[in-house]
DNA sequence: AATAGTTACTTGCACTTTGCAAGTTAGTGG
DNA sequence: CCACTAACTTGCAAAGTGCAAGTAACTATT
Protein backbone atom coordinates (compact mmCIF):
# COMPACT_ATOMS: atom_id res chain seq x y z
CA UNK A 1 0.00 0.00 0.00
CA UNK A 2 1.29 3.38 -0.95
CA UNK A 3 0.51 6.53 1.00
CA UNK A 4 0.39 10.06 -0.37
CA UNK A 5 1.57 11.46 2.95
CA UNK A 6 1.77 10.54 6.63
CA UNK A 7 -1.44 12.42 7.37
CA UNK A 8 -3.74 9.96 9.16
CA UNK A 9 -6.80 11.18 7.26
CA UNK A 10 -5.08 10.91 3.88
CA UNK A 11 -3.74 7.48 4.80
CA UNK A 12 -7.16 6.10 5.63
CA UNK A 13 -8.49 7.50 2.37
CA UNK A 14 -5.60 5.90 0.48
CA UNK A 15 -7.06 2.62 1.66
CA UNK A 16 -10.82 3.10 1.50
CA UNK A 17 -11.31 6.47 -0.19
CA UNK A 18 -12.65 5.41 -3.55
CA UNK A 19 -16.11 5.02 -4.98
CA UNK A 20 -16.83 1.51 -3.66
CA UNK A 21 -14.68 0.22 -0.81
CA UNK A 22 -16.67 1.78 2.02
CA UNK A 23 -19.91 0.56 0.45
CA UNK A 24 -18.60 -3.00 0.42
CA UNK A 25 -17.88 -2.61 4.13
CA UNK A 26 -21.33 -1.13 4.67
CA UNK A 27 -22.78 -4.25 3.04
CA UNK A 28 -20.92 -6.46 5.48
CA UNK A 29 -22.16 -4.40 8.45
CA UNK A 30 -25.64 -4.84 7.06
CA UNK A 31 -25.23 -8.60 6.82
CA UNK A 32 -23.81 -9.41 3.39
CA UNK A 33 -21.25 -12.15 3.73
CA UNK A 34 -21.10 -13.90 0.41
CA UNK A 35 -20.00 -12.56 -2.94
CA UNK A 36 -23.46 -12.97 -4.40
CA UNK A 37 -25.09 -11.11 -1.52
CA UNK A 38 -22.90 -8.10 -2.20
CA UNK A 39 -24.14 -8.04 -5.78
CA UNK A 40 -27.69 -7.54 -4.51
CA UNK A 41 -26.92 -4.18 -2.90
CA UNK A 42 -29.03 -1.32 -4.27
CA UNK A 43 -26.13 0.54 -5.91
CA UNK A 44 -25.37 -2.28 -8.33
CA UNK A 45 -21.65 -2.86 -8.02
CA UNK A 46 -19.97 -4.47 -11.03
CA UNK A 47 -18.58 -7.97 -10.53
CA UNK A 48 -15.01 -7.05 -11.40
CA UNK A 49 -14.99 -4.10 -9.00
CA UNK A 50 -16.46 -6.21 -6.21
CA UNK A 51 -13.88 -8.97 -6.66
CA UNK A 52 -11.11 -6.39 -6.72
CA UNK A 53 -12.29 -4.63 -3.55
CA UNK A 54 -12.84 -7.83 -1.60
CA UNK A 55 -9.29 -8.88 -2.48
CA UNK A 56 -7.97 -5.47 -1.45
CA UNK A 57 -9.82 -5.49 1.86
CA UNK A 58 -8.56 -8.98 2.60
CA UNK A 59 -4.97 -8.11 1.64
CA UNK A 60 -5.10 -5.08 3.94
CA UNK A 61 -6.56 -7.10 6.78
CA UNK A 62 -9.96 -5.41 7.07
CA UNK A 63 -11.89 -8.56 6.23
CA UNK A 64 -11.06 -12.26 6.19
CA UNK A 65 -12.21 -15.19 4.16
CA UNK A 66 -13.81 -17.98 6.16
CA UNK A 67 -15.03 -21.27 4.70
CA UNK A 68 -18.75 -21.72 5.31
CA UNK A 69 -18.95 -25.12 3.59
CA UNK A 70 -16.86 -27.77 1.89
CA UNK A 71 -18.01 -29.73 -1.16
CA UNK A 72 -18.03 -27.42 -2.92
CA UNK A 73 -15.63 -25.28 -0.95
CA UNK A 74 -17.16 -21.85 -0.43
CA UNK A 75 -16.02 -18.84 1.56
CA UNK A 76 -17.67 -15.87 3.13
CA UNK A 77 -16.13 -12.58 4.10
CA UNK A 78 -16.09 -11.36 7.68
CA UNK A 79 -14.89 -8.24 9.37
CA UNK A 80 -11.67 -8.24 11.32
CA UNK A 81 -11.24 -5.83 14.21
CA UNK A 82 -9.45 -3.50 11.82
CA UNK A 83 -12.40 -3.51 9.45
CA UNK A 84 -15.05 -3.36 12.16
CA UNK A 85 -13.35 -0.28 13.57
CA UNK A 86 -14.46 1.65 10.50
CA UNK A 87 -18.03 1.51 11.78
CA UNK A 88 -17.83 5.02 13.34
CA UNK A 89 -16.79 6.40 9.95
CA UNK A 90 -19.88 4.91 8.32
CA UNK A 91 -22.07 6.13 11.18
CA UNK A 92 -20.83 9.70 10.89
CA UNK A 93 -21.25 9.61 7.10
CA UNK A 94 -24.85 8.50 7.64
CA UNK A 95 -25.47 11.14 10.30
CA UNK A 96 -24.22 13.88 7.97
CA UNK A 97 -26.42 12.67 5.15
CA UNK A 98 -29.53 12.56 7.30
CA UNK A 99 -28.96 16.17 8.26
CA UNK A 100 -27.93 17.57 4.88
CA UNK A 101 -29.28 15.41 2.08
CA UNK A 102 -33.07 15.28 1.71
CA UNK A 103 -35.10 12.17 1.10
CA UNK A 104 -32.63 9.44 2.15
CA UNK A 105 -33.43 6.10 3.72
CA UNK A 106 -33.21 6.11 7.49
CA UNK A 107 -30.46 3.79 8.74
CA UNK A 108 -31.60 1.22 11.26
CA UNK A 109 -31.37 2.02 14.95
CA UNK A 110 -29.36 -1.15 15.32
CA UNK A 111 -26.76 0.08 12.84
CA UNK A 112 -26.48 3.57 14.27
CA UNK A 113 -26.18 2.41 17.86
CA UNK A 114 -23.91 -0.56 17.48
CA UNK A 115 -20.21 -0.67 18.21
CA UNK A 116 -17.39 -2.35 16.26
CA UNK A 117 -17.23 -5.25 18.77
CA UNK A 118 -20.79 -6.18 17.93
CA UNK A 119 -19.66 -7.40 14.51
CA UNK A 120 -16.90 -9.70 15.67
CA UNK A 121 -18.96 -12.52 17.21
CA UNK A 122 -18.27 -15.99 15.79
CA UNK A 123 -20.96 -18.36 14.73
CA UNK B 1 -25.85 15.71 -8.25
CA UNK B 2 -26.70 12.14 -9.00
CA UNK B 3 -27.09 9.48 -6.34
CA UNK B 4 -26.52 5.78 -6.78
CA UNK B 5 -29.19 4.98 -4.23
CA UNK B 6 -31.07 6.57 -1.34
CA UNK B 7 -28.66 5.02 1.18
CA UNK B 8 -27.39 7.89 3.33
CA UNK B 9 -23.86 6.49 3.38
CA UNK B 10 -23.74 6.01 -0.38
CA UNK B 11 -25.20 9.48 -0.89
CA UNK B 12 -22.49 11.16 1.18
CA UNK B 13 -19.87 9.23 -0.73
CA UNK B 14 -21.43 10.29 -4.04
CA UNK B 15 -20.54 13.82 -2.98
CA UNK B 16 -17.19 13.49 -1.25
CA UNK B 17 -16.10 9.90 -1.86
CA UNK B 18 -13.31 10.39 -4.34
CA UNK B 19 -9.57 10.66 -4.01
CA UNK B 20 -9.37 14.38 -3.14
CA UNK B 21 -12.55 16.08 -1.95
CA UNK B 22 -12.23 15.18 1.74
CA UNK B 23 -8.58 16.24 1.69
CA UNK B 24 -9.52 19.66 0.37
CA UNK B 25 -11.95 19.95 3.28
CA UNK B 26 -9.25 18.76 5.68
CA UNK B 27 -7.06 21.59 4.37
CA UNK B 28 -9.74 24.13 5.16
CA UNK B 29 -10.17 22.75 8.68
CA UNK B 30 -6.43 23.09 9.07
CA UNK B 31 -6.50 26.72 7.96
CA UNK B 32 -6.05 26.79 4.19
CA UNK B 33 -8.34 29.39 2.73
CA UNK B 34 -6.78 30.49 -0.51
CA UNK B 35 -6.22 28.49 -3.65
CA UNK B 36 -2.45 28.78 -3.31
CA UNK B 37 -2.52 27.56 0.28
CA UNK B 38 -4.27 24.38 -0.78
CA UNK B 39 -1.48 23.71 -3.24
CA UNK B 40 1.02 23.61 -0.37
CA UNK B 41 -0.60 20.58 1.28
CA UNK B 42 1.76 17.63 1.63
CA UNK B 43 -0.07 15.34 -0.80
CA UNK B 44 0.55 17.62 -3.78
CA UNK B 45 -2.83 18.07 -5.39
CA UNK B 46 -2.80 19.01 -9.09
CA UNK B 47 -4.06 22.49 -9.97
CA UNK B 48 -6.84 21.25 -12.24
CA UNK B 49 -8.15 18.80 -9.65
CA UNK B 50 -8.08 21.46 -6.94
CA UNK B 51 -10.00 23.96 -9.08
CA UNK B 52 -12.52 21.28 -9.98
CA UNK B 53 -13.09 20.20 -6.36
CA UNK B 54 -13.40 23.74 -5.02
CA UNK B 55 -16.03 24.42 -7.69
CA UNK B 56 -17.86 21.22 -6.76
CA UNK B 57 -17.81 21.96 -3.05
CA UNK B 58 -19.09 25.46 -3.68
CA UNK B 59 -21.82 24.24 -6.04
CA UNK B 60 -22.96 21.72 -3.44
CA UNK B 61 -22.93 24.31 -0.67
CA UNK B 62 -20.17 22.87 1.52
CA UNK B 63 -17.93 25.90 1.10
CA UNK B 64 -18.45 29.48 -0.03
CA UNK B 65 -16.32 32.04 -1.79
CA UNK B 66 -15.73 35.25 0.17
CA UNK B 67 -13.80 38.25 -1.13
CA UNK B 68 -10.81 38.99 1.10
CA UNK B 69 -9.62 41.99 -0.92
CA UNK B 70 -10.48 44.18 -3.86
CA UNK B 71 -7.88 45.58 -6.28
CA UNK B 72 -7.17 42.98 -7.35
CA UNK B 73 -10.35 41.14 -6.42
CA UNK B 74 -9.46 37.95 -4.61
CA UNK B 75 -11.57 35.32 -2.90
CA UNK B 76 -11.02 32.78 -0.19
CA UNK B 77 -12.99 29.64 0.54
CA UNK B 78 -14.78 29.13 3.83
CA UNK B 79 -16.80 26.32 5.30
CA UNK B 80 -20.55 26.54 5.44
CA UNK B 81 -22.43 24.71 8.16
CA UNK B 82 -22.97 21.87 5.71
CA UNK B 83 -19.24 21.57 5.08
CA UNK B 84 -18.21 22.08 8.71
CA UNK B 85 -20.53 19.24 9.70
CA UNK B 86 -18.19 16.81 7.95
CA UNK B 87 -15.67 17.37 10.74
CA UNK B 88 -16.76 14.23 12.64
CA UNK B 89 -16.13 12.16 9.52
CA UNK B 90 -12.56 13.46 9.30
CA UNK B 91 -12.06 12.93 13.02
CA UNK B 92 -13.19 9.31 12.88
CA UNK B 93 -11.00 8.69 9.81
CA UNK B 94 -8.04 10.07 11.77
CA UNK B 95 -8.91 8.02 14.86
CA UNK B 96 -9.01 4.83 12.81
CA UNK B 97 -5.68 5.58 11.20
CA UNK B 98 -3.97 6.25 14.50
CA UNK B 99 -5.11 2.87 15.74
CA UNK B 100 -4.47 0.81 12.63
CA UNK B 101 -1.84 2.45 10.43
CA UNK B 102 1.66 2.70 11.89
CA UNK B 103 3.89 5.75 11.72
CA UNK B 104 1.35 8.47 10.90
CA UNK B 105 1.49 12.10 12.00
CA UNK B 106 -0.49 12.81 15.15
CA UNK B 107 -3.41 15.18 14.47
CA UNK B 108 -3.48 18.25 16.68
CA UNK B 109 -5.48 18.17 19.89
CA UNK B 110 -7.28 21.25 18.65
CA UNK B 111 -8.43 19.42 15.52
CA UNK B 112 -9.52 16.27 17.29
CA UNK B 113 -11.44 18.09 20.00
CA UNK B 114 -13.11 20.82 18.02
CA UNK B 115 -16.70 20.87 16.87
CA UNK B 116 -18.17 22.00 13.54
CA UNK B 117 -19.36 25.31 15.04
CA UNK B 118 -15.79 26.25 15.83
CA UNK B 119 -15.09 26.73 12.14
CA UNK B 120 -17.96 29.06 11.38
CA UNK B 121 -16.77 32.23 13.16
CA UNK B 122 -16.58 35.32 10.97
CA UNK B 123 -13.56 37.62 10.78
C1' DA C 1 4.61 52.76 -21.71
C1' DA C 2 6.72 48.47 -21.34
C1' DT C 3 8.17 44.64 -18.40
C1' DA C 4 8.11 41.59 -14.61
C1' DG C 5 5.58 39.53 -10.76
C1' DT C 6 1.56 37.42 -8.34
C1' DT C 7 -2.54 34.73 -7.92
C1' DA C 8 -5.70 31.84 -9.73
C1' DC C 9 -6.88 29.20 -12.67
C1' DT C 10 -7.41 26.45 -17.80
C1' DT C 11 -5.89 23.34 -21.41
C1' DG C 12 -3.90 19.26 -23.58
C1' DC C 13 -2.60 14.81 -23.26
C1' DA C 14 -0.96 10.39 -21.33
C1' DC C 15 -2.19 7.17 -17.96
C1' DT C 16 -5.22 4.83 -14.59
C1' DT C 17 -9.64 3.51 -12.84
C1' DT C 18 -14.34 2.39 -13.55
C1' DG C 19 -18.54 0.32 -15.79
C1' DC C 20 -20.77 -2.97 -18.58
C1' DA C 21 -21.24 -7.31 -20.94
C1' DA C 22 -19.77 -11.65 -21.82
C1' DG C 23 -17.03 -15.58 -20.82
C1' DT C 24 -14.67 -18.98 -17.60
C1' DT C 25 -13.85 -22.24 -13.69
C1' DA C 26 -14.94 -25.56 -10.18
C1' DG C 27 -17.89 -27.95 -8.35
C1' DT C 28 -22.93 -30.53 -7.52
C1' DG C 29 -27.13 -33.05 -8.89
C1' DG C 30 -29.79 -35.60 -12.13
C1' DC D 1 -22.99 -36.11 -20.08
C1' DC D 2 -25.62 -32.09 -19.31
C1' DA D 3 -27.69 -28.46 -16.81
C1' DC D 4 -27.09 -25.53 -12.83
C1' DT D 5 -24.95 -22.51 -9.29
C1' DA D 6 -21.48 -19.51 -7.14
C1' DA D 7 -17.63 -16.98 -7.82
C1' DC D 8 -15.00 -14.88 -10.35
C1' DT D 9 -12.05 -13.15 -14.98
C1' DT D 10 -11.51 -10.81 -19.37
C1' DG D 11 -12.02 -7.23 -22.94
C1' DC D 12 -12.97 -2.86 -24.07
C1' DA D 13 -15.08 1.83 -23.99
C1' DA D 14 -15.78 5.74 -20.94
C1' DA D 15 -14.63 8.57 -17.14
C1' DG D 16 -11.36 10.30 -13.84
C1' DT D 17 -6.56 11.62 -12.53
C1' DG D 18 -1.70 13.50 -12.91
C1' DC D 19 1.66 16.35 -14.96
C1' DA D 20 3.35 20.26 -17.57
C1' DA D 21 2.56 24.25 -19.86
C1' DG D 22 -0.24 28.12 -20.96
C1' DT D 23 -3.56 32.05 -19.95
C1' DA D 24 -5.97 36.04 -17.54
C1' DA D 25 -6.32 39.86 -14.63
C1' DC D 26 -4.37 42.64 -12.16
C1' DT D 27 -0.29 45.37 -9.53
C1' DA D 28 4.36 47.08 -9.04
C1' DT D 29 8.65 48.65 -11.12
C1' DT D 30 11.52 51.07 -14.30
JSON list of N, CA and C (backbone and C1' of nucleotides) in Angstrom, two decimals, chain B residues 18 20 46-49 53 71-72, chain D residues 16-21 25-27:
[
{"chain": "B", "resi": 18, "resn": "UNK", "atom": "N", "xyz": [-14.33, 10.61, -3.31]},
{"chain": "B", "resi": 18, "resn": "UNK", "atom": "CA", "xyz": [-13.31, 10.39, -4.34]},
{"chain": "B", "resi": 18, "resn": "UNK", "atom": "C", "xyz": [-11.95, 10.61, -3.70]},
{"chain": "B", "resi": 20, "resn": "UNK", "atom": "N", "xyz": [-9.87, 13.08, -3.58]},
{"chain": "B", "resi": 20, "resn": "UNK", "atom": "CA", "xyz": [-9.37, 14.38, -3.14]},
{"chain": "B", "resi": 20, "resn": "UNK", "atom": "C", "xyz": [-10.32, 15.25, -2.33]},
{"chain": "B", "resi": 46, "resn": "UNK", "atom": "N", "xyz": [-3.00, 18.33, -7.80]},
{"chain": "B", "resi": 46, "resn": "UNK", "atom": "CA", "xyz": [-2.80, 19.01, -9.09]},
{"chain": "B", "resi": 46, "resn": "UNK", "atom": "C", "xyz": [-3.73, 20.21, -9.19]},
{"chain": "B", "resi": 47, "resn": "UNK", "atom": "N", "xyz": [-3.30, 21.24, -9.90]},
{"chain": "B", "resi": 47, "resn": "UNK", "atom": "CA", "xyz": [-4.06, 22.49, -9.97]},
{"chain": "B", "resi": 47, "resn": "UNK", "atom": "C", "xyz": [-5.45, 22.29, -10.59]},
{"chain": "B", "resi": 48, "resn": "UNK", "atom": "N", "xyz": [-5.53, 21.47, -11.61]},
{"chain": "B", "resi": 48, "resn": "UNK", "atom": "CA", "xyz": [-6.84, 21.25, -12.24]},
{"chain": "B", "resi": 48, "resn": "UNK", "atom": "C", "xyz": [-7.81, 20.52, -11.32]},
{"chain": "B", "resi": 49, "resn": "UNK", "atom": "N", "xyz": [-7.29, 19.54, -10.59]},
{"chain": "B", "resi": 49, "resn": "UNK", "atom": "CA", "xyz": [-8.15, 18.80, -9.65]},
{"chain": "B", "resi": 49, "resn": "UNK", "atom": "C", "xyz": [-8.62, 19.73, -8.54]},
{"chain": "B", "resi": 53, "resn": "UNK", "atom": "N", "xyz": [-12.48, 20.57, -7.63]},
{"chain": "B", "resi": 53, "resn": "UNK", "atom": "CA", "xyz": [-13.09, 20.20, -6.36]},
{"chain": "B", "resi": 53, "resn": "UNK", "atom": "C", "xyz": [-13.62, 21.41, -5.60]},
{"chain": "B", "resi": 71, "resn": "UNK", "atom": "N", "xyz": [-9.08, 44.98, -5.68]},
{"chain": "B", "resi": 71, "resn": "UNK", "atom": "CA", "xyz": [-7.88, 45.58, -6.28]},
{"chain": "B", "resi": 71, "resn": "UNK", "atom": "C", "xyz": [-6.60, 44.87, -5.89]},
{"chain": "B", "resi": 72, "resn": "UNK", "atom": "N", "xyz": [-6.29, 43.76, -6.49]},
{"chain": "B", "resi": 72, "resn": "UNK", "atom": "CA", "xyz": [-7.17, 42.98, -7.35]},
{"chain": "B", "resi": 72, "resn": "UNK", "atom": "C", "xyz": [-8.17, 42.18, -6.53]},
{"chain": "D", "resi": 16, "resn": "DG", "atom": "P", "xyz": [-16.39, 11.18, -14.38]},
{"chain": "D", "resi": 16, "resn": "DG", "atom": "O5'", "xyz": [-14.94, 10.86, -13.83]},
{"chain": "D", "resi": 16, "resn": "DG", "atom": "C5'", "xyz": [-14.72, 9.73, -12.98]},
{"chain": "D", "resi": 16, "resn": "DG", "atom": "C4'", "xyz": [-13.25, 9.69, -12.61]},
{"chain": "D", "resi": 16, "resn": "DG", "atom": "C3'", "xyz": [-12.71, 10.99, -12.02]},
{"chain": "D", "resi": 16, "resn": "DG", "atom": "O3'", "xyz": [-11.96, 10.64, -10.86]},
{"chain": "D", "resi": 16, "resn": "DG", "atom": "C1'", "xyz": [-11.36, 10.30, -13.84]},
{"chain": "D", "resi": 17, "resn": "DT", "atom": "P", "xyz": [-11.22, 11.74, -9.94]},
{"chain": "D", "resi": 17, "resn": "DT", "atom": "O5'", "xyz": [-9.72, 11.61, -10.50]},
{"chain": "D", "resi": 17, "resn": "DT", "atom": "C5'", "xyz": [-9.06, 10.35, -10.36]},
{"chain": "D", "resi": 17, "resn": "DT", "atom": "C4'", "xyz": [-7.61, 10.47, -10.81]},
{"chain": "D", "resi": 17, "resn": "DT", "atom": "C3'", "xyz": [-6.83, 11.62, -10.17]},
{"chain": "D", "resi": 17, "resn": "DT", "atom": "O3'", "xyz": [-5.66, 11.04, -9.62]},
{"chain": "D", "resi": 17, "resn": "DT", "atom": "C1'", "xyz": [-6.56, 11.62, -12.53]},
{"chain": "D", "resi": 18, "resn": "DG", "atom": "P", "xyz": [-4.50, 11.92, -8.93]},
{"chain": "D", "resi": 18, "resn": "DG", "atom": "O5'", "xyz": [-3.52, 12.17, -10.16]},
{"chain": "D", "resi": 18, "resn": "DG", "atom": "C5'", "xyz": [-2.76, 11.08, -10.69]},
{"chain": "D", "resi": 18, "resn": "DG", "atom": "C4'", "xyz": [-1.61, 11.62, -11.49]},
{"chain": "D", "resi": 18, "resn": "DG", "atom": "C3'", "xyz": [-0.83, 12.76, -10.82]},
{"chain": "D", "resi": 18, "resn": "DG", "atom": "O3'", "xyz": [0.55, 12.51, -11.09]},
{"chain": "D", "resi": 18, "resn": "DG", "atom": "C1'", "xyz": [-1.70, 13.50, -12.91]},
{"chain": "D", "resi": 19, "resn": "DC", "atom": "P", "xyz": [1.71, 13.40, -10.47]},
{"chain": "D", "resi": 19, "resn": "DC", "atom": "O5'", "xyz": [2.16, 14.30, -11.71]},
{"chain": "D", "resi": 19, "resn": "DC", "atom": "C5'", "xyz": [2.74, 13.68, -12.86]},
{"chain": "D", "resi": 19, "resn": "DC", "atom": "C4'", "xyz": [2.89, 14.67, -13.99]},
{"chain": "D", "resi": 19, "resn": "DC", "atom": "C3'", "xyz": [3.58, 15.98, -13.60]},
{"chain": "D", "resi": 19, "resn": "DC", "atom": "O3'", "xyz": [4.76, 16.12, -14.37]},
{"chain": "D", "resi": 19, "resn": "DC", "atom": "C1'", "xyz": [1.66, 16.35, -14.96]},
{"chain": "D", "resi": 20, "resn": "DA", "atom": "P", "xyz": [5.79, 17.34, -14.09]},
{"chain": "D", "resi": 20, "resn": "DA", "atom": "O5'", "xyz": [5.59, 18.23, -15.40]},
{"chain": "D", "resi": 20, "resn": "DA", "atom": "C5'", "xyz": [5.45, 17.60, -16.67]},
{"chain": "D", "resi": 20, "resn": "DA", "atom": "C4'", "xyz": [5.03, 18.63, -17.69]},
{"chain": "D", "resi": 20, "resn": "DA", "atom": "C3'", "xyz": [5.70, 20.00, -17.52]},
{"chain": "D", "resi": 20, "resn": "DA", "atom": "O3'", "xyz": [6.20, 20.44, -18.78]},
{"chain": "D", "resi": 20, "resn": "DA", "atom": "C1'", "xyz": [3.35, 20.26, -17.57]},
{"chain": "D", "resi": 21, "resn": "DA", "atom": "P", "xyz": [7.02, 21.82, -18.92]},
{"chain": "D", "resi": 21, "resn": "DA", "atom": "O5'", "xyz": [6.03, 22.72, -19.77]},
{"chain": "D", "resi": 21, "resn": "DA", "atom": "C5'", "xyz": [5.24, 22.14, -20.82]},
{"chain": "D", "resi": 21, "resn": "DA", "atom": "C4'", "xyz": [4.10, 23.08, -21.15]},
{"chain": "D", "resi": 21, "resn": "DA", "atom": "C3'", "xyz": [4.50, 24.56, -21.20]},
{"chain": "D", "resi": 21, "resn": "DA", "atom": "O3'", "xyz": [4.06, 25.12, -22.42]},
{"chain": "D", "resi": 21, "resn": "DA", "atom": "C1'", "xyz": [2.56, 24.25, -19.86]},
{"chain": "D", "resi": 25, "resn": "DA", "atom": "P", "xyz": [-9.31, 38.53, -18.58]},
{"chain": "D", "resi": 25, "resn": "DA", "atom": "O5'", "xyz": [-8.97, 39.27, -17.21]},
{"chain": "D", "resi": 25, "resn": "DA", "atom": "C5'", "xyz": [-9.35, 38.67, -15.97]},
{"chain": "D", "resi": 25, "resn": "DA", "atom": "C4'", "xyz": [-8.54, 39.32, -14.87]},
{"chain": "D", "resi": 25, "resn": "DA", "atom": "C3'", "xyz": [-8.41, 40.85, -15.01]},
{"chain": "D", "resi": 25, "resn": "DA", "atom": "O3'", "xyz": [-8.74, 41.45, -13.77]},
{"chain": "D", "resi": 25, "resn": "DA", "atom": "C1'", "xyz": [-6.32, 39.86, -14.63]},
{"chain": "D", "resi": 26, "resn": "DC", "atom": "P", "xyz": [-9.56, 42.89, -13.80]},
{"chain": "D", "resi": 26, "resn": "DC", "atom": "O5'", "xyz": [-8.74, 43.78, -12.79]},
{"chain": "D", "resi": 26, "resn": "DC", "atom": "C5'", "xyz": [-7.41, 44.21, -13.12]},
{"chain": "D", "resi": 26, "resn": "DC", "atom": "C4'", "xyz": [-6.45, 43.66, -12.08]},
{"chain": "D", "resi": 26, "resn": "DC", "atom": "C3'", "xyz": [-5.47, 44.72, -11.62]},
{"chain": "D", "resi": 26, "resn": "DC", "atom": "O3'", "xyz": [-5.87, 45.22, -10.35]},
{"chain": "D", "resi": 26, "resn": "DC", "atom": "C1'", "xyz": [-4.37, 42.64, -12.16]},
{"chain": "D", "resi": 27, "resn": "DT", "atom": "P", "xyz": [-5.20, 46.65, -9.85]},
{"chain": "D", "resi": 27, "resn": "DT", "atom": "O5'", "xyz": [-3.73, 46.19, -9.41]},
{"chain": "D", "resi": 27, "resn": "DT", "atom": "C5'", "xyz": [-3.55, 45.34, -8.28]},
{"chain": "D", "resi": 27, "resn": "DT", "atom": "C4'", "xyz": [-2.06, 45.20, -8.01]},
{"chain": "D", "resi": 27, "resn": "DT", "atom": "C3'", "xyz": [-1.36, 46.53, -7.76]},
{"chain": "D", "resi": 27, "resn": "DT", "atom": "O3'", "xyz": [-0.52, 46.39, -6.61]},
{"chain": "D", "resi": 27, "resn": "DT", "atom": "C1'", "xyz": [-0.29, 45.37, -9.53]}
]
